[in-house]
C-alpha cells in the first residue's frame, strides 16, 4: 500500500485526493499551513498538523507528499523543502490520461489529471500541474511549477517558462507562439496568437497585454 500525506486544505484538495487515489495511493493525513485546523476532519481525513509540525520532524525519508495548492510559488517552496529533508513528492498521472511514449515527464511533483493528453516530443518539468482535459501538443517544453487549467490547449512548438499560469480553455496557436515567458499569466478563454513576455498578464481573443505582474 502506497501511503501519502496531503499538504494544503482548500477547494482543490479533494480534486487532488481523487487523483492520488486513482494512482493507487492511500491518504493517511492532511497538513494545513497553520495549526487552526489540527484535529479536524476534512473530506473524511484527519488534519494531523501544520506545515511547521511537519518540517519539525526533521528527516522525512520514506514519506510521500501530495501538494494541493494552486499557487506555483508556494508549491515550489514546499517541494524544495520536502526534498531537502529527504521526503518524496511523486509524479501522478491519472489512468485516463494519454501520454506519448516519446514525451518526457519529470518524476517529481508533476500532476496530470483525467482525460489530459501529452503528445510526442514534449517535456513536462518538475512541479507542473495539468488539470483535466488539457491538450499539450507535440514538440513543446513546459517548465517548472507551471499550472495549466482544465480544457486548455497548448499548441505545438512552444516553450512555456517556469511558474507560468495558463487559465481554463486557453488556446495557443501552433507555430505562432514561440514562448510563454516565466511567471506569465494567461486569462481563461484567451486565444494566444503570439509569444508572451515574462510577467505579462494577457487576456482576450486574441489575447492582449492588460498589465504586468510586479516582481520587484
Short mmCIF file of C-alpha atoms in Angstrom, two decimals, residues 2-151:
data_model
loop_
_atom_site.label_atom_id
_atom_site.label_comp_id
_atom_site.label_asym_id
_atom_site.label_seq_id
_atom_site.Cartn_x
_atom_site.Cartn_y
_atom_site.Cartn_z
CA UNK A 2 1.36 3.39 -1.03
CA UNK A 3 0.75 5.97 1.71
CA UNK A 4 0.76 9.72 1.15
CA UNK A 5 0.25 12.90 3.17
CA UNK A 6 -1.64 15.88 1.77
CA UNK A 7 -0.37 19.45 2.15
CA UNK A 8 -2.90 22.25 1.82
CA UNK A 9 -6.61 22.41 2.60
CA UNK A 10 -8.81 24.27 0.13
CA UNK A 11 -11.20 23.87 -2.77
CA UNK A 12 -8.63 21.97 -4.84
CA UNK A 13 -7.81 19.49 -2.08
CA UNK A 14 -10.44 16.83 -2.91
CA UNK A 15 -9.60 17.17 -6.61
CA UNK A 16 -6.01 16.13 -5.96
CA UNK A 17 -7.06 13.49 -3.44
CA UNK A 18 -9.14 11.92 -6.22
CA UNK A 19 -6.03 11.92 -8.44
CA UNK A 20 -3.85 10.33 -5.75
CA UNK A 21 -6.38 7.61 -5.05
CA UNK A 22 -6.78 6.90 -8.77
CA UNK A 23 -2.99 6.44 -8.85
CA UNK A 24 -3.13 3.86 -6.06
CA UNK A 25 -2.23 5.99 -3.03
CA UNK A 26 -3.90 5.90 0.39
CA UNK A 27 -4.31 9.24 2.18
CA UNK A 28 -3.02 8.97 5.74
CA UNK A 29 -3.34 12.58 6.91
CA UNK A 30 -3.54 16.24 5.95
CA UNK A 31 -1.33 19.19 6.87
CA UNK A 32 -2.61 22.79 6.97
CA UNK A 33 -0.46 25.92 6.66
CA UNK A 34 -1.19 26.81 10.30
CA UNK A 35 -2.48 24.96 13.39
CA UNK A 36 -6.09 26.22 13.24
CA UNK A 37 -7.37 23.02 11.62
CA UNK A 38 -5.35 20.45 13.57
CA UNK A 39 -7.54 17.60 14.77
CA UNK A 40 -10.40 18.43 12.40
CA UNK A 41 -11.72 16.11 9.70
CA UNK A 42 -11.62 17.26 6.07
CA UNK A 43 -13.31 15.12 3.41
CA UNK A 44 -13.03 12.15 5.75
CA UNK A 45 -9.35 12.61 6.58
CA UNK A 46 -7.74 13.94 9.76
CA UNK A 47 -5.77 17.16 9.76
CA UNK A 48 -2.72 15.90 11.64
CA UNK A 49 -0.84 19.18 12.00
CA UNK A 50 0.58 22.34 10.47
CA UNK A 51 3.41 22.79 8.00
CA UNK A 52 5.63 23.75 10.94
CA UNK A 53 4.71 20.50 12.67
CA UNK A 54 5.66 18.56 9.56
CA UNK A 55 9.02 20.17 8.98
CA UNK A 56 9.93 19.95 12.66
CA UNK A 57 10.03 16.17 12.20
CA UNK A 58 13.39 16.63 10.52
CA UNK A 59 14.03 13.54 8.42
CA UNK A 60 11.11 12.92 6.05
CA UNK A 61 12.71 9.89 4.41
CA UNK A 62 10.16 7.28 3.34
CA UNK A 63 7.26 9.75 3.42
CA UNK A 64 5.28 10.74 0.31
CA UNK A 65 3.55 14.09 -0.08
CA UNK A 66 0.78 15.50 -2.27
CA UNK A 67 0.64 19.31 -2.65
CA UNK A 68 -2.80 20.67 -3.45
CA UNK A 69 -2.31 24.44 -3.58
CA UNK A 70 -2.67 26.27 -6.88
CA UNK A 71 -0.07 28.93 -6.04
CA UNK A 72 3.02 27.98 -8.05
CA UNK A 73 5.44 29.82 -5.77
CA UNK A 74 4.16 28.21 -2.57
CA UNK A 75 4.20 24.79 -4.22
CA UNK A 76 7.81 25.28 -5.36
CA UNK A 77 8.97 26.35 -1.89
CA UNK A 78 7.31 23.38 -0.21
CA UNK A 79 8.57 20.83 -2.73
CA UNK A 80 12.11 22.14 -2.32
CA UNK A 81 11.87 21.91 1.45
CA UNK A 82 10.40 18.39 1.40
CA UNK A 83 13.17 17.17 -0.89
CA UNK A 84 15.85 18.81 1.27
CA UNK A 85 14.52 16.87 4.26
CA UNK A 86 14.51 13.57 2.38
CA UNK A 87 10.80 13.32 1.55
CA UNK A 88 9.25 12.38 -1.78
CA UNK A 89 6.78 14.27 -3.98
CA UNK A 90 5.87 11.63 -6.57
CA UNK A 91 4.61 12.32 -10.08
CA UNK A 92 0.96 11.32 -10.55
CA UNK A 93 -0.66 10.58 -13.90
CA UNK A 94 -4.35 9.70 -13.97
CA UNK A 95 -5.08 6.33 -15.61
CA UNK A 96 -7.25 8.01 -18.25
CA UNK A 97 -4.52 10.45 -19.32
CA UNK A 98 -2.82 9.74 -22.64
CA UNK A 99 0.94 10.26 -22.52
CA UNK A 100 3.04 9.67 -25.61
CA UNK A 101 5.88 7.23 -25.13
CA UNK A 102 8.03 9.94 -26.70
CA UNK A 103 7.10 12.51 -24.04
CA UNK A 104 9.37 13.22 -21.07
CA UNK A 105 7.69 13.75 -17.68
CA UNK A 106 9.58 14.73 -14.52
CA UNK A 107 9.34 12.20 -11.70
CA UNK A 108 8.96 14.97 -9.10
CA UNK A 109 5.67 16.68 -8.32
CA UNK A 110 4.05 16.60 -11.75
CA UNK A 111 0.27 16.04 -11.60
CA UNK A 112 -1.60 15.11 -14.77
CA UNK A 113 -5.36 14.84 -14.34
CA UNK A 114 -8.06 12.82 -16.08
CA UNK A 115 -8.50 12.89 -19.86
CA UNK A 116 -5.40 15.02 -20.45
CA UNK A 117 -3.22 14.34 -23.50
CA UNK A 118 0.53 14.98 -23.72
CA UNK A 119 1.78 14.44 -27.25
CA UNK A 120 5.14 13.27 -28.56
CA UNK A 121 8.43 15.11 -28.08
CA UNK A 122 7.02 17.25 -25.28
CA UNK A 123 8.62 17.61 -21.84
CA UNK A 124 6.92 18.50 -18.55
CA UNK A 125 9.27 19.70 -15.81
CA UNK A 126 9.21 19.46 -12.01
CA UNK A 127 6.13 20.52 -10.06
CA UNK A 128 3.88 21.34 -13.01
CA UNK A 129 0.13 20.69 -12.87
CA UNK A 130 -2.06 19.81 -15.87
CA UNK A 131 -5.73 19.67 -14.91
CA UNK A 132 -8.48 17.68 -16.62
CA UNK A 133 -8.95 17.80 -20.36
CA UNK A 134 -5.71 19.62 -21.15
CA UNK A 135 -4.09 19.01 -24.53
CA UNK A 136 -0.35 19.65 -24.75
CA UNK A 137 0.59 19.30 -28.39
CA UNK A 138 3.81 17.84 -29.73
CA UNK A 139 7.27 19.40 -29.55
CA UNK A 140 6.59 21.57 -26.51
CA UNK A 141 8.59 22.30 -23.41
CA UNK A 142 6.64 23.09 -20.23
CA UNK A 143 8.83 24.48 -17.46
CA UNK A 144 8.90 24.03 -13.70
CA UNK A 145 5.99 24.82 -11.39
CA UNK A 146 3.53 25.78 -14.10
CA UNK A 147 -0.25 25.47 -13.76
CA UNK A 148 -2.38 24.62 -16.79
CA UNK A 149 -6.10 24.76 -16.02
CA UNK A 150 -8.82 22.48 -17.34
CA UNK A 151 -9.58 22.37 -21.06
#
